[in-house]
Coordinates of C-alpha atoms in Angstrom, one line a residue:
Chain A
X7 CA -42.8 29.2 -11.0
X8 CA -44.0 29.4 -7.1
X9 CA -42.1 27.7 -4.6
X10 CA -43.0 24.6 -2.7
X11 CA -42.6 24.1 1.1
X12 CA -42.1 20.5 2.1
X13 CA -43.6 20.2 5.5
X14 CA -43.6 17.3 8.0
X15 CA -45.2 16.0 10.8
X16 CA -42.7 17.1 14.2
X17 CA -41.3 13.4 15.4
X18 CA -41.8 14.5 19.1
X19 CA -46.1 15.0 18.4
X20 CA -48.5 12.1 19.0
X21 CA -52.2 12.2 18.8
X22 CA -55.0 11.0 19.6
X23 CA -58.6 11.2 18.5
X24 CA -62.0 11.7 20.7
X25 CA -65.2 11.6 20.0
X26 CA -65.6 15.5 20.0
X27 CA -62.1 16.6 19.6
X28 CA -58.2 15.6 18.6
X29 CA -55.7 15.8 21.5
X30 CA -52.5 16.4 20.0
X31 CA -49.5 15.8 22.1
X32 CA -45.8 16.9 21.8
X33 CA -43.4 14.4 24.1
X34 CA -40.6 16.4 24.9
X35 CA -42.3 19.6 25.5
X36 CA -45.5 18.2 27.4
X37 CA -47.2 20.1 25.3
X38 CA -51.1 19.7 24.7
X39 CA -53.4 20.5 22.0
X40 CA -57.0 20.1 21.6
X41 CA -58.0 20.3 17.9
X42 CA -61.8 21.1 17.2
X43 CA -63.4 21.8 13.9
X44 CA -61.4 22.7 10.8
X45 CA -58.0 21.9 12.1
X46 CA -59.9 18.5 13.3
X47 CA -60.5 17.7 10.1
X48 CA -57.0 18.5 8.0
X49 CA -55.3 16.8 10.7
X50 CA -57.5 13.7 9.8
X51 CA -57.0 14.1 6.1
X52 CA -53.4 14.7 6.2
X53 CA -53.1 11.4 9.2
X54 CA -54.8 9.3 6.3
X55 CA -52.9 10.6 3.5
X56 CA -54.8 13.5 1.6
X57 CA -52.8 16.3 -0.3
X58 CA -53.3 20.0 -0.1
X59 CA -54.9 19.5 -3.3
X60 CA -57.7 17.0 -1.4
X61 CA -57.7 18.5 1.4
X62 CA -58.9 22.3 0.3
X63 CA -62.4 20.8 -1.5
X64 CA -62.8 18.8 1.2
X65 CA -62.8 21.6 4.1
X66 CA -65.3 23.9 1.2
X67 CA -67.7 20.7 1.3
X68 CA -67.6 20.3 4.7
X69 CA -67.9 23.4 6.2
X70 CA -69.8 24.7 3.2
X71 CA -67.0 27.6 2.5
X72 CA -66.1 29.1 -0.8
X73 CA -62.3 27.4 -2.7
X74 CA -60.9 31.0 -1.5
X75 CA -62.1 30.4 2.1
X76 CA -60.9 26.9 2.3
X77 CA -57.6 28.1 1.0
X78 CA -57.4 30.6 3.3
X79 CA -58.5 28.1 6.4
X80 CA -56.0 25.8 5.6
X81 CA -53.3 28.3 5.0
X82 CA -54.0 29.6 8.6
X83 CA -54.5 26.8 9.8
X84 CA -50.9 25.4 9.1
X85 CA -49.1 28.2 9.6
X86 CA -50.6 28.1 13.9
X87 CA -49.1 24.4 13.3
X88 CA -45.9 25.9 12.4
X89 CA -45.8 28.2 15.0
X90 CA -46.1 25.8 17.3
X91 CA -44.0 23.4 15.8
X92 CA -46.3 21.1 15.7
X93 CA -45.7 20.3 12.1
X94 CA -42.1 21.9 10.6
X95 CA -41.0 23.0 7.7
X96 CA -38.1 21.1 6.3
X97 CA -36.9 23.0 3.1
X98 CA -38.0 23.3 -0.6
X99 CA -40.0 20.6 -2.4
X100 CA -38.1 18.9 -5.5
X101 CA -40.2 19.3 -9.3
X102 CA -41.0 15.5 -8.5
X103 CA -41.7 15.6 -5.3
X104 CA -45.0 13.7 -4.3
X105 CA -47.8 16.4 -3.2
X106 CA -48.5 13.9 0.0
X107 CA -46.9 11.3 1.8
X108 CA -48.1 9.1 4.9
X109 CA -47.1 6.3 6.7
X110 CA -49.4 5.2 9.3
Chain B
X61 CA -47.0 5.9 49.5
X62 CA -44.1 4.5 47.6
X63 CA -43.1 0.8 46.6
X64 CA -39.9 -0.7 47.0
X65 CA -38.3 -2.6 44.6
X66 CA -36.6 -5.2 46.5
X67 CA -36.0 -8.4 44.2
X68 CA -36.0 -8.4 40.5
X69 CA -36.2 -12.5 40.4
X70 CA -39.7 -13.7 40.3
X71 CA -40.5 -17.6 40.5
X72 CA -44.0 -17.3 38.7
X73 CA -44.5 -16.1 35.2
X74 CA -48.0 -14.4 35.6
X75 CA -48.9 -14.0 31.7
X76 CA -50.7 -10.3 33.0
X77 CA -47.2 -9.5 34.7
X78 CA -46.8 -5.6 34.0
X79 CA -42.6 -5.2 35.5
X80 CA -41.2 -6.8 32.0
X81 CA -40.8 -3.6 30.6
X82 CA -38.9 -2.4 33.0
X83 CA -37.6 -5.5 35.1
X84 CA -36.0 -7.1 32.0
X85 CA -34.4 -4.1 31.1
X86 CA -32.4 -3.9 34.5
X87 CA -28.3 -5.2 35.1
X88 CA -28.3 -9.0 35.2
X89 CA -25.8 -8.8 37.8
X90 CA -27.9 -7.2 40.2
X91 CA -31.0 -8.7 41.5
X92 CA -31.4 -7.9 44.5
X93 CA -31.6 -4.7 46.7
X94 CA -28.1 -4.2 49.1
X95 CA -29.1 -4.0 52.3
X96 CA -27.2 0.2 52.5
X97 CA -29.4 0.7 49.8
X98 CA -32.6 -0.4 51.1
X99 CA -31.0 1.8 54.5
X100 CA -31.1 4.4 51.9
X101 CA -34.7 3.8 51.0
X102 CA -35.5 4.0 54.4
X103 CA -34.0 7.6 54.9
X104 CA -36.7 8.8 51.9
X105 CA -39.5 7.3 53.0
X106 CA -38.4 9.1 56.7
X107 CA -38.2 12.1 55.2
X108 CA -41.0 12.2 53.0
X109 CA -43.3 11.2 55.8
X110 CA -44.1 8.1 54.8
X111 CA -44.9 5.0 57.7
X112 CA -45.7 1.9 55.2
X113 CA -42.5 -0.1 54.0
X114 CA -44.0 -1.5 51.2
X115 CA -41.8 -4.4 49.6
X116 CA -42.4 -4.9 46.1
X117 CA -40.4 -7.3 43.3
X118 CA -40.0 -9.5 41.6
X119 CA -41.1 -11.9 44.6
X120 CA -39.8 -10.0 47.2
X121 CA -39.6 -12.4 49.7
X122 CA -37.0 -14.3 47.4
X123 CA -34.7 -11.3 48.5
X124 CA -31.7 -13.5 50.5
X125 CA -31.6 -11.0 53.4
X126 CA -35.5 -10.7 53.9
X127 CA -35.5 -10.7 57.3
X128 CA -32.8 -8.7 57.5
X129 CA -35.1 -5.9 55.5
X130 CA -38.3 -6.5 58.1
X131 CA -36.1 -5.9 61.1
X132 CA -34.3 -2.9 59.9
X133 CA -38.0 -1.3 58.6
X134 CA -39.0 -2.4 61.8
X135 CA -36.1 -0.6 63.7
X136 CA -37.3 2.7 62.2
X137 CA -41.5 1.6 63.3
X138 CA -42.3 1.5 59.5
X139 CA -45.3 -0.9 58.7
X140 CA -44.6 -3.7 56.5
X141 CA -46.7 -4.3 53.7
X142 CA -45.4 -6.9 51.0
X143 CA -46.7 -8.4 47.4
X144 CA -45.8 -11.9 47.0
X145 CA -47.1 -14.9 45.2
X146 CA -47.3 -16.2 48.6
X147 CA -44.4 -18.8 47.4
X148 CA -41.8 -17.6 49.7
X149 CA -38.9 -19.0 51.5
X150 CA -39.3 -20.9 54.9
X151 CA -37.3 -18.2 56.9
X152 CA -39.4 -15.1 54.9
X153 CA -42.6 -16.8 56.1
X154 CA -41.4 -17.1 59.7
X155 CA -40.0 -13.5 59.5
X156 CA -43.7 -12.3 59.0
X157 CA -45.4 -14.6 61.2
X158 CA -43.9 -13.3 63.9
X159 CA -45.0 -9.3 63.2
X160 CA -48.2 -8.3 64.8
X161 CA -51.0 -8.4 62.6
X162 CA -51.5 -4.9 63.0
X163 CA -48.1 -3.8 62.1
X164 CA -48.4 -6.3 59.0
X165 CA -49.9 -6.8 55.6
X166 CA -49.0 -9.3 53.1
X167 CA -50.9 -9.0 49.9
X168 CA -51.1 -12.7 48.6
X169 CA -51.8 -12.0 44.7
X170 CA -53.3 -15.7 43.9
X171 CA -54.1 -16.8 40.2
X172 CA -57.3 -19.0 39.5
X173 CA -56.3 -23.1 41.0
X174 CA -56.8 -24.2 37.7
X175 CA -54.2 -22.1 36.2
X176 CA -51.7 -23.2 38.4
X177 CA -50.1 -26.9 39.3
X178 CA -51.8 -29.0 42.1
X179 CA -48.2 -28.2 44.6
X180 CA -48.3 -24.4 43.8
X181 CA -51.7 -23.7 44.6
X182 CA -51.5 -25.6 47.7
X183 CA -48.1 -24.1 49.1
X184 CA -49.9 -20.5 48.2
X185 CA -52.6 -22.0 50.4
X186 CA -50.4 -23.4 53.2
X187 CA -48.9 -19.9 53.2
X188 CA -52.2 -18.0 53.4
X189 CA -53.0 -20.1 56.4
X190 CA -50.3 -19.2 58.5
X191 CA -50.3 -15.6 57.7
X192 CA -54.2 -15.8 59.1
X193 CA -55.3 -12.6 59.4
X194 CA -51.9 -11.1 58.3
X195 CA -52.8 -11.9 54.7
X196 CA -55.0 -9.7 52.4
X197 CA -56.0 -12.1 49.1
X198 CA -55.6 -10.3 45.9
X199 CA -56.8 -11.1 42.8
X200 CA -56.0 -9.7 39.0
X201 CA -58.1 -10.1 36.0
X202 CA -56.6 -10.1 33.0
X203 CA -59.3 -12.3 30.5
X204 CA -63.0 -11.6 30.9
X205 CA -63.6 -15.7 31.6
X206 CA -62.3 -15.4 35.1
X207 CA -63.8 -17.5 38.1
X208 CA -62.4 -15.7 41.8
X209 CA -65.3 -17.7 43.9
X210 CA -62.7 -19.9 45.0
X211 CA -61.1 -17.4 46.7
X212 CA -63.9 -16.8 49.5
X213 CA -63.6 -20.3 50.5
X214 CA -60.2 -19.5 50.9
X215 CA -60.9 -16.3 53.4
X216 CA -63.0 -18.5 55.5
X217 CA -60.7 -21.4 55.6
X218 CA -57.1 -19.5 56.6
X219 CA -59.6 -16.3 58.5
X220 CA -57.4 -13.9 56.5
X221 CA -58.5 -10.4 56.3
X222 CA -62.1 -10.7 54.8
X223 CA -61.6 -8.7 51.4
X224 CA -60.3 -9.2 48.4
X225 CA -58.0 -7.0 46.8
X226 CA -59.5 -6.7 42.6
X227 CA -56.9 -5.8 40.5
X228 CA -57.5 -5.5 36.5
X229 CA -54.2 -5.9 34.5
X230 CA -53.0 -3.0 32.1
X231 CA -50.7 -2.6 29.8
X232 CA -47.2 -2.2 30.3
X233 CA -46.5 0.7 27.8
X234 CA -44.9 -2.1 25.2
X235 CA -47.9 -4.2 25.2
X236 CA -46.0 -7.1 26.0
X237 CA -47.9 -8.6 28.7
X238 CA -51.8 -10.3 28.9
X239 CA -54.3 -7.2 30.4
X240 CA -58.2 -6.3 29.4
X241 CA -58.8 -4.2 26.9
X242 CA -61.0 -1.3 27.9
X243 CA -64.0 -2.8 25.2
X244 CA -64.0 -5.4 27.6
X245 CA -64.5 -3.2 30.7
X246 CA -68.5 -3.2 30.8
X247 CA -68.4 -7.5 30.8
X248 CA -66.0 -7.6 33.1
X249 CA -68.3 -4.5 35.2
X250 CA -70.8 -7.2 35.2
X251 CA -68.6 -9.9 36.9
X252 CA -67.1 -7.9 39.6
X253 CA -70.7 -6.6 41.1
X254 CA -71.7 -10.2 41.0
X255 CA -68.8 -11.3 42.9
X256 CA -69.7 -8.3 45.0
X257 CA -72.7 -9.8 45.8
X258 CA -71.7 -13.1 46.7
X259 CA -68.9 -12.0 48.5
X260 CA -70.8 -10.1 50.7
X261 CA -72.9 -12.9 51.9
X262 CA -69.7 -14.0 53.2
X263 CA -69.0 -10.9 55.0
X264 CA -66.4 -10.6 52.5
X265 CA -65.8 -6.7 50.9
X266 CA -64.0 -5.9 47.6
X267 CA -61.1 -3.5 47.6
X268 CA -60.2 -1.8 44.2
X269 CA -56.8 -1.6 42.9
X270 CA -56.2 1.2 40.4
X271 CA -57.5 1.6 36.6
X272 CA -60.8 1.1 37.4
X273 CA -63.3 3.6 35.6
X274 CA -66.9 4.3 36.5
X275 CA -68.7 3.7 33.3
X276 CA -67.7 -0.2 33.6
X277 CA -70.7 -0.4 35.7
X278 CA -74.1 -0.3 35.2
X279 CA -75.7 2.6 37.7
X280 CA -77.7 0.2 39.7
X281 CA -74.4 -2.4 39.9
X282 CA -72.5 0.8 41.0
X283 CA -75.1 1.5 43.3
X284 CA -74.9 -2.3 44.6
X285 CA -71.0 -2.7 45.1
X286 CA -71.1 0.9 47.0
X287 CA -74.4 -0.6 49.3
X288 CA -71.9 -3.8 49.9
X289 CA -69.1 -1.3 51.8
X290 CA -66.3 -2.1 48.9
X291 CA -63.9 0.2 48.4
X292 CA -64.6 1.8 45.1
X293 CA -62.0 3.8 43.9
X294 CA -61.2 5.8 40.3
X295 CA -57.6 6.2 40.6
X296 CA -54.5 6.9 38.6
X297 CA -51.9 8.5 40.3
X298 CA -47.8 8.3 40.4
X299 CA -47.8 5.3 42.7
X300 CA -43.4 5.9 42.9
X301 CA -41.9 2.5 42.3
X302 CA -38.5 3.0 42.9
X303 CA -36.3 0.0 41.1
X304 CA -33.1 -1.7 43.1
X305 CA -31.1 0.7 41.0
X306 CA -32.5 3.7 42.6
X307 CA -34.7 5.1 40.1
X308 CA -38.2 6.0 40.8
X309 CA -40.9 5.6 37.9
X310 CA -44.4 6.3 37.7
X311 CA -45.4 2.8 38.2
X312 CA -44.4 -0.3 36.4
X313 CA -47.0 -0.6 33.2
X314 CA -45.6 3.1 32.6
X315 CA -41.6 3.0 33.0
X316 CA -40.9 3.5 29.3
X317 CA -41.8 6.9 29.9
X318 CA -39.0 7.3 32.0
X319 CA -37.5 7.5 35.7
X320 CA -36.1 9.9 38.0
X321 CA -33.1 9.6 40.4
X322 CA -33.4 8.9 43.9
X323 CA -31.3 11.2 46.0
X324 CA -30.4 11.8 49.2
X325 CA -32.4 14.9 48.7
X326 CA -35.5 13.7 46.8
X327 CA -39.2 13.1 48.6
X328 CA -42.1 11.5 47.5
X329 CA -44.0 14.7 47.0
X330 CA -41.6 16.2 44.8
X331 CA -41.3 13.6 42.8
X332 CA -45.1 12.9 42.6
X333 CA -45.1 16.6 41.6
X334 CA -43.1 16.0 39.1
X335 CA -44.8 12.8 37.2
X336 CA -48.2 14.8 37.5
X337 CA -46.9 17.3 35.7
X338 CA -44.8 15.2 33.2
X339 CA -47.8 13.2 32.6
X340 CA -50.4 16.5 32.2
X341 CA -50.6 16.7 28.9
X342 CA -52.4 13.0 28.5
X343 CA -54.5 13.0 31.4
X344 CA -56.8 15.4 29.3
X345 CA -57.7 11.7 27.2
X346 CA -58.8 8.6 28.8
X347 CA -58.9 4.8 28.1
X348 CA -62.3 5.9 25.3
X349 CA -62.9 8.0 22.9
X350 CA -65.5 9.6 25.3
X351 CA -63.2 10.2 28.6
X352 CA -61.6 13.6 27.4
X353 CA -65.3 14.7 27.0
X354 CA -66.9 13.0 30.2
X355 CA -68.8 15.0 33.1
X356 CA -67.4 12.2 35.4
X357 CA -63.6 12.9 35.0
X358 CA -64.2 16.8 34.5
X359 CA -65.7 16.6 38.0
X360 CA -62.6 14.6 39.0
X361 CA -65.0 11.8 40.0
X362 CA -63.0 9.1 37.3
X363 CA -59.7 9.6 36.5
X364 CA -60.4 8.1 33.1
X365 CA -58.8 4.3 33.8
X366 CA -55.5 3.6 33.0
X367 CA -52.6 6.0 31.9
X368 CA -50.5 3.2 30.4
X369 CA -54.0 2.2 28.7
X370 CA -54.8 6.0 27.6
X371 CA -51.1 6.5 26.3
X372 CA -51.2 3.0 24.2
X373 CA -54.2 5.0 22.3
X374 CA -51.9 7.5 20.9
X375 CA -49.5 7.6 17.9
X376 CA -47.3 8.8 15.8
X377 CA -48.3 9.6 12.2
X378 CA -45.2 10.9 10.0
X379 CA -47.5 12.2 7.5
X380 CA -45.6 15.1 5.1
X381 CA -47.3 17.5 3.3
X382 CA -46.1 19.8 0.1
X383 CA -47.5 23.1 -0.2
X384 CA -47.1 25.5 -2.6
X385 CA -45.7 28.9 -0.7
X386 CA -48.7 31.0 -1.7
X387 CA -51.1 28.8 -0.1
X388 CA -48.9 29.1 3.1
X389 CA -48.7 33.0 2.8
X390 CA -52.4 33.9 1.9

């Protein structure tokens, strides 16, 4: 049985999005990230809600890139989130854990 | 330039009034400035360089030792320049009258006649008179339905300085007071270059407060409000407001996002220095979607309105995510 990271938005980012990009914002570092293309678009699925599950056929449709591709996409793409703590990992799902959770 | 907090009592309740945030959040005991404070003041605008004393409240001429405050700014050959509703105290009003007009600058912020009673408009008006040329009218919009005509009969009547001072009111970072949304920028574009117009048939020129953007205005009203001599301005900058309790903020609409202490070693470029780059990060965004992305404010030309305005637009989305380890690992 694989294991399943609960991740979360950091409660120091806010954001903000332009016509041709998402500025992302972290308050205490003063931090500032300008999102374009794919990480554009998870971080407006995942603002409104969408699981991993969602969010993988969406980025193939979208940018017209194989399941493996998306996968690998949104893998990379949240793991340069991590790194820059933009969104944290904050220990092991439960077996009932809900895949997504938002509450805007 | 820096603003001095001098009174945090006000006797007008402006609905556009952007010091609630931070005003209302101050010691109740303490409503005025202490005269070795305000000496204090004094010592860091001397030694950042800075020859304006500008009083600021509240109603700062409500302060009980006004005069005392001109005189000592005065010792020290500091310009006064002071914001007041122009309802001030007998001995405040004498205190200024007697300054030399160059030396002196009283911006009288005046709301529309009919907004106010028959006996306040007309003791804003007997005060305007005998500040004559002292007084500079000022004006804030803060609902797109706003009628400042009257205010050129008012020049011409009292021969106060022959501008008006155009401020449009923003958002305090709560929200809590009246201001114009940006969606209601072009409309209100439209006004301002008219009064432009008409003012300058009076010989009358409009001055710009900050928070103005460029794309408000048409190009040929732009073009027209520049022809007529007024001061057009795109600015956003750390103002420094510094409050009776010695802290210096940005400016008023953005003191939730925090103050800095004034000490004895503190000037006004270091702490402008240090808002700039505190504030960095959301200067990249404007009051629209299309500021961040706008030749204009790449240039440096706009400064993309508002930064209260701009930071109201962003938010905090808690969204959580569970993702099986693989997919983080591929």
């Amino acid at each position: 049985m694989s294991q399943r990271l609960f991740h979360r938005c950091s409660p120091s980012i806010i954001w903000v999005k332009d016509a041709d990009q998402t500025l992302v914002v972290d308050r205490e570092m003063g931090q500032l990230w300008a999102l374009h293309g794919a990480e554009a678009v998870i971080w407006d699925l995942l603002s409104v809600g969408y699981s991993s599950r969602k969010i993988i056929p969406m980025l193939s449709l979208v940018f017209s890139l194989s399941v493996e591709e998306a996968e690998y996409t949104f893998a990379d793409v949240l793991r340069k989130w991590r790194d820059a703590n933009i969104v944290q990992v904050s220990g092991e799902a439960d077996d009932g854990e809900p895949d997504s959770q938002c509450s805007v | 330039m820096a603003n001095l907090t001098v009174s945090a009592v006000c006797n007008q309740h402006c609905p556009y009034c952007f010091t609630g945030d931070h005003l209302n959040g101050s010691r109740a005991d303490r409503s005025f400035l202490e005269i070795s404070d305000f000496d204090a003041r004094l010592d860091f605008l001397d030694r950042s360089g800075i020859d304006q004393v500008r009083l600021l409240g509240g109603e700062p001429t409500l302060h009980p030792q006004f005069p005392e405050l001109i005189k000592r700014a005065r010792a020290r050959n500091k310009k006064i320049v002071v914001f007041t509703n122009g309802l001030m105290p007998e001995e405040a009003l004498v205190c200024l009258e007697e300054l030399p007009p160059t030396e002196c600058n009283v911006l009288v912020n005046i709301n529309e006649p009919a907004e106010a009673n028959k006996e306040t408009f007309e003791r804003q008006r007997a005060t305007i008179h005998r500040l004559g040329e002292r007084a500079l009218l000022g004006f804030n919009i803060y609902r797109t339905n706003f009628h400042p005509n009257f205010l050129l009969s008012l020049i011409a009547e009292a021969r106060c300085r022959p501008a008006i001072r155009l401020g449009m009111a923003q958002p305090c970072l709560s929200g809590n007071n009246h201001y114009i949304h940006p969606k209601q920028y072009p409309f209100v574009g439209e006004k301002v270059a008219s009064l432009a117009r008409t003012a300058a048939r009076d010989g009358v020129r409009l001055e710009f407060d900050c928070g103005f953007v460029r794309c408000m205005f048409s190009n040929e009203d732009l073009e027209t409000i520049k022809g007529l001599g007024a001061d057009v301005g795109w600015r956003c900058n750390p103002i420094l407001d510094i409050d009776i309790e010695g802290r210096v903020i940005h400016c008023y609409p953005l003191s939730r996002l925090g103050s800095l202490p004034l000490t004895p070693q503190t000037d006004a470029p270091a702490l402008r220095n240090a808002f700039e780059s505190s504030t960095r990060p959301y200067r990249q965004a404007g009051v629209f979607q299309e500021c961040s992305t706008c030749p204009f404010k790449t240039a440096g030309e706009c400064s993309g309105g508002c930064l209260a305005a701009t930071i109201r637009r962003f938010r905090h989305t808690p969204f959580s995510l569970v993702v099986p380890s693989q997919e983080v690992s591929s």
